[in-house]
Amino acid sequence: MLSERHRLPEVDLRDHEKVEDSIARVVEAMQISGACIVRTMFTEAMANQVREDLEKHVIAAGNFGEGSGTTSVVTGLLKKSNDYAVGMVGHEVFQKVVDYFLNFFWHERHCDHQATTRQHPWCLCAPRAAPQPLHRDDVDRANVQSAVEKYVLGRDTNVTMLVALDKTTHANGATRVIPGSHLWDYNRPIPSTDDGSLLDAELSPGDSLFILGSVIHGAGGNSTDSARAQTAIFATRGRLRQMENQFLACDMETVREFPLWLQRFMGYSIGQPATGWVSKKDPLLVVSLESEAVEELWDESFTKFHF
């Protein structure tokens, strides 16, 4: 029998009269297992509307849409779907769970202010897509932790919420999670994609999967003839950014006069392995479409690695 730590817990929002009770259950489950399925978080109608809003952007997004990969990743969703931006990102359960894990106090002084979002992609996993390599979402935050017996607040740099827009099953590549891996030493080798401790997060449209950044997970392979769609919301600690917002402090005409090294230094650059991009491209392209120093970022291997 699996211990509580090694199960993938579920919370159904219909089971609680007060939203505070649902939030408490999700937080408790994530402390123990590192992940939690939240049933009936959104209506199927909202899931369908978000899917409709985003489908029109698939071809322009490339990858699966143009046949060059197995997954189409549409970015910049806040401006592409109001139901996504207000209804999904603004859901009280998500916001309060993020607040708990990412906005914490040291002694009597508030050290982390409001969390900020890191990415807003929509992923369409093509038929016959291969399994995604297992990974932690905090890899691009260089968050390296040692093993602990019990969860300690402050261990994580980010929280992810995946929302199913289609029914997700083992057959069509539901996200697979290793519950309890959020307590592991980061030097412990990441298991193979056929490891027996992996559990499928099978979801209906409108269900969500919450994952701490320290949890090992990855999408399964899609062995069916139909695509599978989901949105992913990644929230990170509010302090993990520049102290002064250089993008608003310096107008673009001034930035274009700066030498390349200064443009990069002020933030028009990629933080390896994958932070700071815009529309899956080097942000230096915003400064100049003709720059010879543009870094190639988005390719099939990156897509498989990071989502």
mmCIF file of C-alpha atoms in Angstrom:
data_model
loop_
_atom_site.group_PDB
_atom_site.id
_atom_site.type_symbol
_atom_site.label_atom_id
_atom_site.label_comp_id
_atom_site.label_asym_id
_atom_site.label_seq_id
_atom_site.Cartn_x
_atom_site.Cartn_y
_atom_site.Cartn_z
ATOM 1 C CA MET A 1 0.000 0.000 0.000
ATOM 2 C CA LEU A 2 1.269 3.480 -0.889
ATOM 3 C CA SER A 3 2.032 5.830 1.985
ATOM 4 C CA GLU A 4 0.233 9.175 2.067
ATOM 5 C CA ARG A 5 3.392 10.880 0.824
ATOM 6 C CA HIS A 6 3.584 8.670 -2.258
ATOM 7 C CA ARG A 7 -0.013 9.123 -3.388
ATOM 8 C CA LEU A 8 -1.312 11.756 -5.786
ATOM 9 C CA PRO A 9 -3.990 13.439 -3.647
ATOM 10 C CA GLU A 10 -7.228 14.909 -4.971
ATOM 11 C CA VAL A 11 -9.454 17.728 -3.751
ATOM 12 C CA ASP A 12 -12.904 18.297 -5.275
ATOM 13 C CA LEU A 13 -14.110 21.868 -4.830
ATOM 14 C CA ARG A 14 -17.701 20.606 -4.663
ATOM 15 C CA ASP A 15 -16.913 18.870 -1.373
ATOM 16 C CA HIS A 16 -16.421 22.080 0.605
ATOM 17 C CA GLU A 17 -18.934 24.824 1.330
ATOM 18 C CA LYS A 18 -16.170 27.326 2.091
ATOM 19 C CA VAL A 19 -13.367 28.019 -0.369
ATOM 20 C CA GLU A 20 -11.008 28.414 2.596
ATOM 21 C CA ASP A 21 -11.505 24.730 3.408
ATOM 22 C CA SER A 22 -10.595 23.735 -0.148
ATOM 23 C CA ILE A 23 -7.474 25.896 -0.045
ATOM 24 C CA ALA A 24 -6.392 24.367 3.264
ATOM 25 C CA ARG A 25 -6.789 20.848 1.867
ATOM 26 C CA VAL A 26 -4.795 21.665 -1.276
ATOM 27 C CA VAL A 27 -1.984 23.237 0.757
ATOM 28 C CA GLU A 28 -1.868 20.265 3.124
ATOM 29 C CA ALA A 29 -1.778 17.805 0.225
ATOM 30 C CA MET A 30 1.033 19.689 -1.513
ATOM 31 C CA GLN A 31 3.104 19.833 1.655
ATOM 32 C CA ILE A 32 2.893 16.046 1.915
ATOM 33 C CA SER A 33 3.054 14.957 -1.744
ATOM 34 C CA GLY A 34 4.272 18.043 -3.606
ATOM 35 C CA ALA A 35 1.319 17.905 -5.998
ATOM 36 C CA CYS A 36 -2.473 17.831 -5.891
ATOM 37 C CA ILE A 37 -5.284 17.293 -8.393
ATOM 38 C CA VAL A 38 -8.096 19.833 -7.970
ATOM 39 C CA ARG A 39 -11.364 18.583 -9.439
ATOM 40 C CA THR A 40 -14.090 20.850 -10.886
ATOM 41 C CA MET A 41 -11.930 23.946 -10.487
ATOM 42 C CA PHE A 42 -13.310 25.397 -13.712
ATOM 43 C CA THR A 43 -16.445 24.622 -15.695
ATOM 44 C CA GLU A 44 -16.196 22.571 -18.851
ATOM 45 C CA ALA A 45 -17.715 25.556 -20.655
ATOM 46 C CA MET A 46 -14.803 27.757 -19.573
ATOM 47 C CA ALA A 47 -12.287 25.104 -20.614
ATOM 48 C CA ASN A 48 -13.953 24.892 -24.032
ATOM 49 C CA GLN A 49 -13.955 28.687 -24.413
ATOM 50 C CA VAL A 50 -10.260 28.963 -23.586
ATOM 51 C CA ARG A 51 -9.481 26.185 -26.049
ATOM 52 C CA GLU A 52 -11.479 28.004 -28.731
ATOM 53 C CA ASP A 53 -9.703 31.286 -27.948
ATOM 54 C CA LEU A 54 -6.273 29.705 -28.324
ATOM 55 C CA GLU A 55 -6.729 27.243 -31.198
ATOM 56 C CA LYS A 56 -6.526 30.041 -33.763
ATOM 57 C CA HIS A 57 -2.924 30.709 -32.670
ATOM 58 C CA VAL A 58 -1.597 27.164 -33.131
ATOM 59 C CA ILE A 59 -0.262 27.504 -36.667
ATOM 60 C CA ALA A 60 1.550 30.755 -35.909
ATOM 61 C CA ALA A 61 3.077 29.169 -32.807
ATOM 62 C CA GLY A 62 4.913 26.564 -34.854
ATOM 63 C CA ASN A 63 6.112 23.174 -33.640
ATOM 64 C CA PHE A 64 3.107 20.826 -33.891
ATOM 65 C CA GLY A 65 1.150 23.372 -35.909
ATOM 66 C CA GLU A 66 3.767 23.372 -38.656
ATOM 67 C CA GLY A 67 4.773 19.756 -38.307
ATOM 68 C CA SER A 68 8.241 20.495 -36.925
ATOM 69 C CA GLY A 69 7.730 18.865 -33.550
ATOM 70 C CA THR A 70 5.332 16.986 -31.334
ATOM 71 C CA THR A 71 3.965 19.858 -29.265
ATOM 72 C CA SER A 72 2.599 23.273 -30.173
ATOM 73 C CA VAL A 73 3.251 25.867 -27.479
ATOM 74 C CA VAL A 74 1.257 29.099 -27.680
ATOM 75 C CA THR A 75 2.576 31.884 -25.427
ATOM 76 C CA GLY A 76 1.323 35.268 -24.227
ATOM 77 C CA LEU A 77 -2.052 33.891 -23.199
ATOM 78 C CA LEU A 78 -3.032 36.840 -21.015
ATOM 79 C CA LYS A 79 -3.750 38.878 -24.137
ATOM 80 C CA LYS A 80 -5.236 35.988 -26.122
ATOM 81 C CA SER A 81 -8.031 34.802 -23.805
ATOM 82 C CA ASN A 82 -9.915 36.858 -21.239
ATOM 83 C CA ASP A 83 -11.407 33.722 -19.670
ATOM 84 C CA TYR A 84 -7.889 32.437 -19.153
ATOM 85 C CA ALA A 85 -6.507 35.716 -17.795
ATOM 86 C CA VAL A 86 -9.340 36.589 -15.429
ATOM 87 C CA GLY A 87 -11.060 33.270 -14.789
ATOM 88 C CA MET A 88 -8.140 30.850 -14.553
ATOM 89 C CA VAL A 89 -5.183 32.954 -13.426
ATOM 90 C CA GLY A 90 -7.449 34.925 -11.090
ATOM 91 C CA HIS A 91 -9.059 31.899 -9.421
ATOM 92 C CA GLU A 92 -8.994 32.324 -5.651
ATOM 93 C CA VAL A 93 -7.720 28.811 -4.942
ATOM 94 C CA PHE A 94 -4.722 29.247 -7.237
ATOM 95 C CA GLN A 95 -3.916 32.716 -5.925
ATOM 96 C CA LYS A 96 -4.130 31.673 -2.265
ATOM 97 C CA VAL A 97 -2.051 28.518 -2.775
ATOM 98 C CA VAL A 98 0.606 30.604 -4.532
ATOM 99 C CA ASP A 99 0.489 33.119 -1.682
ATOM 100 C CA TYR A 100 1.068 30.380 0.869
ATOM 101 C CA PHE A 101 4.077 28.770 -0.778
ATOM 102 C CA LEU A 102 5.761 31.804 -2.338
ATOM 103 C CA ASN A 103 4.868 34.816 -0.172
ATOM 104 C CA PHE A 104 6.295 34.040 3.242
ATOM 105 C CA PHE A 105 7.723 35.868 6.262
ATOM 106 C CA TRP A 106 11.118 35.693 7.907
ATOM 107 C CA HIS A 107 10.795 36.661 11.578
ATOM 108 C CA GLU A 108 8.587 39.783 11.619
ATOM 109 C CA ARG A 109 9.732 41.258 8.329
ATOM 110 C CA HIS A 110 8.042 40.525 5.025
ATOM 111 C CA CYS A 111 10.781 39.268 2.707
ATOM 112 C CA ASP A 112 8.781 38.105 -0.288
ATOM 113 C CA HIS A 113 6.102 40.322 -1.724
ATOM 114 C CA GLN A 114 3.425 39.418 -4.233
ATOM 115 C CA ALA A 115 4.375 36.520 -6.459
ATOM 116 C CA THR A 116 4.669 37.163 -10.163
ATOM 117 C CA THR A 117 3.924 34.934 -13.116
ATOM 118 C CA ARG A 118 6.769 33.483 -15.138
ATOM 119 C CA GLN A 119 5.107 31.928 -18.177
ATOM 120 C CA HIS A 120 1.627 31.549 -19.657
ATOM 121 C CA PRO A 121 1.805 28.811 -22.322
ATOM 122 C CA TRP A 122 -0.863 26.678 -23.932
ATOM 123 C CA CYS A 123 0.408 23.258 -24.957
ATOM 124 C CA LEU A 124 -1.170 21.069 -27.635
ATOM 125 C CA CYS A 125 0.358 17.600 -27.508
ATOM 126 C CA ALA A 126 0.159 15.944 -30.914
ATOM 127 C CA PRO A 127 -0.951 12.366 -31.597
ATOM 128 C CA ARG A 128 1.890 9.867 -31.173
ATOM 129 C CA ALA A 129 4.005 12.353 -29.211
ATOM 130 C CA ALA A 130 6.836 10.812 -27.209
ATOM 131 C CA PRO A 131 6.973 11.071 -23.401
ATOM 132 C CA GLN A 132 8.539 14.227 -22.023
ATOM 133 C CA PRO A 133 11.776 13.790 -20.064
ATOM 134 C CA LEU A 134 11.217 14.048 -16.331
ATOM 135 C CA HIS A 135 12.237 17.361 -14.780
ATOM 136 C CA ARG A 136 11.626 19.926 -12.048
ATOM 137 C CA ASP A 137 10.058 23.265 -12.970
ATOM 138 C CA ASP A 138 12.540 25.188 -10.815
ATOM 139 C CA VAL A 139 15.502 24.196 -13.001
ATOM 140 C CA ASP A 140 15.751 27.682 -14.496
ATOM 141 C CA ARG A 141 15.804 29.228 -11.011
ATOM 142 C CA ALA A 142 18.922 27.257 -10.033
ATOM 143 C CA ASN A 143 17.052 26.107 -6.950
ATOM 144 C CA VAL A 144 19.139 23.274 -5.471
ATOM 145 C CA GLN A 145 17.920 21.668 -2.258
ATOM 146 C CA SER A 146 19.054 18.914 0.093
ATOM 147 C CA ALA A 147 16.785 16.131 1.340
ATOM 148 C CA VAL A 148 14.308 16.812 4.150
ATOM 149 C CA GLU A 149 11.940 14.576 6.075
ATOM 150 C CA LYS A 150 9.174 17.157 6.291
ATOM 151 C CA TYR A 151 8.334 20.065 3.993
ATOM 152 C CA VAL A 152 9.864 23.403 4.974
ATOM 153 C CA LEU A 153 8.236 26.614 3.782
ATOM 154 C CA GLY A 154 10.624 28.562 1.553
ATOM 155 C CA ARG A 155 11.982 25.463 -0.191
ATOM 156 C CA ASP A 156 10.253 26.272 -3.482
ATOM 157 C CA THR A 157 10.730 29.104 -5.948
ATOM 158 C CA ASN A 158 7.628 28.446 -8.012
ATOM 159 C CA VAL A 159 4.197 26.821 -8.210
ATOM 160 C CA THR A 160 2.647 25.455 -11.413
ATOM 161 C CA MET A 161 -1.019 24.945 -12.253
ATOM 162 C CA LEU A 162 -1.881 22.810 -15.283
ATOM 163 C CA VAL A 163 -5.499 23.025 -16.459
ATOM 164 C CA ALA A 164 -6.973 20.331 -18.709
ATOM 165 C CA LEU A 165 -8.868 21.626 -21.740
ATOM 166 C CA ASP A 166 -9.406 18.057 -22.971
ATOM 167 C CA LYS A 167 -9.839 14.836 -21.044
ATOM 168 C CA THR A 168 -6.327 13.670 -20.169
ATOM 169 C CA THR A 169 -5.599 9.981 -19.710
ATOM 170 C CA HIS A 170 -2.651 7.642 -19.504
ATOM 171 C CA ALA A 171 -3.152 6.889 -23.201
ATOM 172 C CA ASN A 172 -3.055 10.484 -24.451
ATOM 173 C CA GLY A 173 -0.167 11.630 -22.289
ATOM 174 C CA ALA A 174 -1.452 12.827 -18.934
ATOM 175 C CA THR A 175 1.220 14.509 -16.826
ATOM 176 C CA ARG A 176 3.044 11.989 -14.659
ATOM 177 C CA VAL A 177 4.225 12.900 -11.180
ATOM 178 C CA ILE A 178 6.499 11.343 -8.563
ATOM 179 C CA PRO A 179 4.721 12.269 -5.313
ATOM 180 C CA GLY A 180 7.158 12.938 -2.491
ATOM 181 C CA SER A 181 10.025 13.896 -4.810
ATOM 182 C CA HIS A 182 9.777 17.492 -3.540
ATOM 183 C CA LEU A 183 11.576 16.253 -0.412
ATOM 184 C CA TRP A 184 14.472 14.581 -2.243
ATOM 185 C CA ASP A 185 18.072 15.689 -2.450
ATOM 186 C CA TYR A 186 18.540 17.415 -5.807
ATOM 187 C CA ASN A 187 21.740 15.440 -6.361
ATOM 188 C CA ARG A 188 19.692 12.258 -6.433
ATOM 189 C CA PRO A 189 19.437 11.114 -10.071
ATOM 190 C CA ILE A 190 16.118 11.793 -11.783
ATOM 191 C CA PRO A 191 14.420 8.459 -12.585
ATOM 192 C CA SER A 192 13.759 7.200 -16.096
ATOM 193 C CA THR A 193 10.405 7.783 -17.803
ATOM 194 C CA ASP A 194 9.343 4.190 -17.094
ATOM 195 C CA ASP A 195 9.938 4.400 -13.342
ATOM 196 C CA GLY A 196 7.317 2.599 -11.276
ATOM 197 C CA SER A 197 6.820 5.505 -8.872
ATOM 198 C CA LEU A 198 5.282 7.706 -11.580
ATOM 199 C CA LEU A 199 1.551 8.330 -11.195
ATOM 200 C CA ASP A 200 -0.745 9.676 -13.932
ATOM 201 C CA ALA A 201 -2.702 12.865 -13.254
ATOM 202 C CA GLU A 202 -5.786 11.968 -15.274
ATOM 203 C CA LEU A 203 -8.059 14.997 -15.580
ATOM 204 C CA SER A 204 -11.418 16.002 -17.029
ATOM 205 C CA PRO A 205 -11.822 19.379 -18.776
ATOM 206 C CA GLY A 206 -11.720 22.062 -16.084
ATOM 207 C CA ASP A 207 -9.744 19.961 -13.597
ATOM 208 C CA SER A 208 -6.292 21.187 -12.621
ATOM 209 C CA LEU A 209 -3.009 19.798 -11.343
ATOM 210 C CA PHE A 210 -0.977 21.834 -8.854
ATOM 211 C CA ILE A 211 2.759 21.100 -8.733
ATOM 212 C CA LEU A 212 5.518 22.552 -6.585
ATOM 213 C CA GLY A 213 8.642 23.518 -8.526
ATOM 214 C CA SER A 214 10.626 20.864 -6.637
ATOM 215 C CA VAL A 215 8.444 17.965 -7.825
ATOM 216 C CA ILE A 216 9.735 15.629 -10.534
ATOM 217 C CA HIS A 217 7.197 15.223 -13.329
ATOM 218 C CA GLY A 218 6.739 15.114 -17.099
ATOM 219 C CA ALA A 219 4.066 14.648 -19.730
ATOM 220 C CA GLY A 220 3.386 11.096 -20.828
ATOM 221 C CA GLY A 221 3.442 9.888 -24.407
ATOM 222 C CA ASN A 222 0.323 10.342 -26.537
ATOM 223 C CA SER A 223 -0.417 6.954 -28.085
ATOM 224 C CA THR A 224 -3.823 8.036 -29.440
ATOM 225 C CA ASP A 225 -4.863 9.633 -32.728
ATOM 226 C CA SER A 226 -6.098 12.835 -31.058
ATOM 227 C CA ALA A 227 -4.283 15.868 -29.687
ATOM 228 C CA ARG A 228 -4.454 16.835 -26.007
ATOM 229 C CA ALA A 229 -4.578 20.473 -24.872
ATOM 230 C CA GLN A 230 -3.808 22.112 -21.545
ATOM 231 C CA THR A 231 -2.817 25.492 -20.178
ATOM 232 C CA ALA A 232 0.103 25.975 -17.812
ATOM 233 C CA ILE A 233 0.455 28.814 -15.332
ATOM 234 C CA PHE A 234 3.848 29.196 -13.674
ATOM 235 C CA ALA A 235 4.121 31.540 -10.672
ATOM 236 C CA THR A 236 7.452 32.452 -9.107
ATOM 237 C CA ARG A 237 8.631 34.447 -6.106
ATOM 238 C CA GLY A 238 8.126 38.156 -6.577
ATOM 239 C CA ARG A 239 11.708 39.007 -5.617
ATOM 240 C CA LEU A 240 13.272 36.884 -8.364
ATOM 241 C CA ARG A 241 13.558 39.772 -10.797
ATOM 242 C CA GLN A 242 15.444 43.038 -11.208
ATOM 243 C CA MET A 243 15.286 45.503 -8.332
ATOM 244 C CA GLU A 244 14.597 48.354 -10.775
ATOM 245 C CA ASN A 245 12.447 47.706 -13.834
ATOM 246 C CA GLN A 246 14.877 48.635 -16.599
ATOM 247 C CA PHE A 247 12.371 47.873 -19.351
ATOM 248 C CA LEU A 248 10.133 50.736 -18.223
ATOM 249 C CA ALA A 249 12.927 52.997 -16.967
ATOM 250 C CA CYS A 250 14.639 53.234 -20.384
ATOM 251 C CA ASP A 251 12.706 54.069 -23.539
ATOM 252 C CA MET A 252 13.343 51.888 -26.574
ATOM 253 C CA GLU A 253 15.022 54.617 -28.610
ATOM 254 C CA THR A 254 17.625 55.039 -25.873
ATOM 255 C CA VAL A 255 18.106 51.284 -25.561
ATOM 256 C CA ARG A 256 18.783 51.006 -29.292
ATOM 257 C CA GLU A 257 21.728 53.395 -28.887
ATOM 258 C CA PHE A 258 23.330 51.261 -26.175
ATOM 259 C CA PRO A 259 26.179 48.849 -27.006
ATOM 260 C CA LEU A 260 25.187 45.191 -27.238
ATOM 261 C CA TRP A 261 26.778 44.235 -23.924
ATOM 262 C CA LEU A 262 24.672 46.854 -22.105
ATOM 263 C CA GLN A 263 21.461 45.786 -23.844
ATOM 264 C CA ARG A 264 22.151 42.254 -22.658
ATOM 265 C CA PHE A 265 23.136 43.335 -19.163
ATOM 266 C CA MET A 266 19.974 45.381 -18.606
ATOM 267 C CA GLY A 267 17.791 42.371 -19.381
ATOM 268 C CA TYR A 268 17.398 41.923 -23.126
ATOM 269 C CA SER A 269 18.932 38.475 -22.872
ATOM 270 C CA ILE A 270 18.211 34.820 -22.192
ATOM 271 C CA GLY A 271 18.931 33.366 -18.773
ATOM 272 C CA GLN A 272 19.889 29.734 -19.285
ATOM 273 C CA PRO A 273 18.274 27.384 -19.644
ATOM 274 C CA ALA A 274 15.131 29.348 -20.477
ATOM 275 C CA THR A 275 14.148 32.604 -18.820
ATOM 276 C CA GLY A 276 13.533 36.030 -20.269
ATOM 277 C CA TRP A 277 12.209 35.050 -23.695
ATOM 278 C CA VAL A 278 9.385 36.776 -25.593
ATOM 279 C CA SER A 279 7.137 34.773 -27.931
ATOM 280 C CA LYS A 280 9.692 31.953 -27.690
ATOM 281 C CA LYS A 281 12.425 34.235 -29.060
ATOM 282 C CA ASP A 282 15.443 36.178 -27.846
ATOM 283 C CA PRO A 283 14.169 39.525 -26.438
ATOM 284 C CA LEU A 284 16.996 41.273 -28.285
ATOM 285 C CA LEU A 285 14.739 41.020 -31.349
ATOM 286 C CA VAL A 286 12.496 43.614 -29.701
ATOM 287 C CA VAL A 287 15.450 46.009 -29.763
ATOM 288 C CA SER A 288 16.540 45.200 -33.308
ATOM 289 C CA LEU A 289 15.260 42.704 -35.861
ATOM 290 C CA GLU A 290 18.627 42.889 -37.596
ATOM 291 C CA SER A 291 20.843 42.077 -34.634
ATOM 292 C CA GLU A 292 23.494 39.477 -35.426
ATOM 293 C CA ALA A 293 23.782 38.508 -31.765
ATOM 294 C CA VAL A 294 20.363 36.863 -31.444
ATOM 295 C CA GLU A 295 20.406 33.559 -29.578
ATOM 296 C CA GLU A 296 18.379 30.630 -30.875
ATOM 297 C CA LEU A 297 16.214 29.414 -28.027
ATOM 298 C CA TRP A 298 13.127 27.513 -29.013
ATOM 299 C CA ASP A 299 13.527 24.139 -30.656
ATOM 300 C CA GLU A 300 11.972 20.707 -30.337
ATOM 301 C CA SER A 301 14.391 19.561 -27.648
ATOM 302 C CA PHE A 302 13.664 22.633 -25.534
ATOM 303 C CA THR A 303 9.919 22.153 -25.892
ATOM 304 C CA LYS A 304 10.183 18.562 -24.723
ATOM 305 C CA PHE A 305 12.405 19.575 -21.835
ATOM 306 C CA HIS A 306 10.534 22.445 -20.326
ATOM 307 C CA PHE A 307 6.805 21.689 -20.512
#
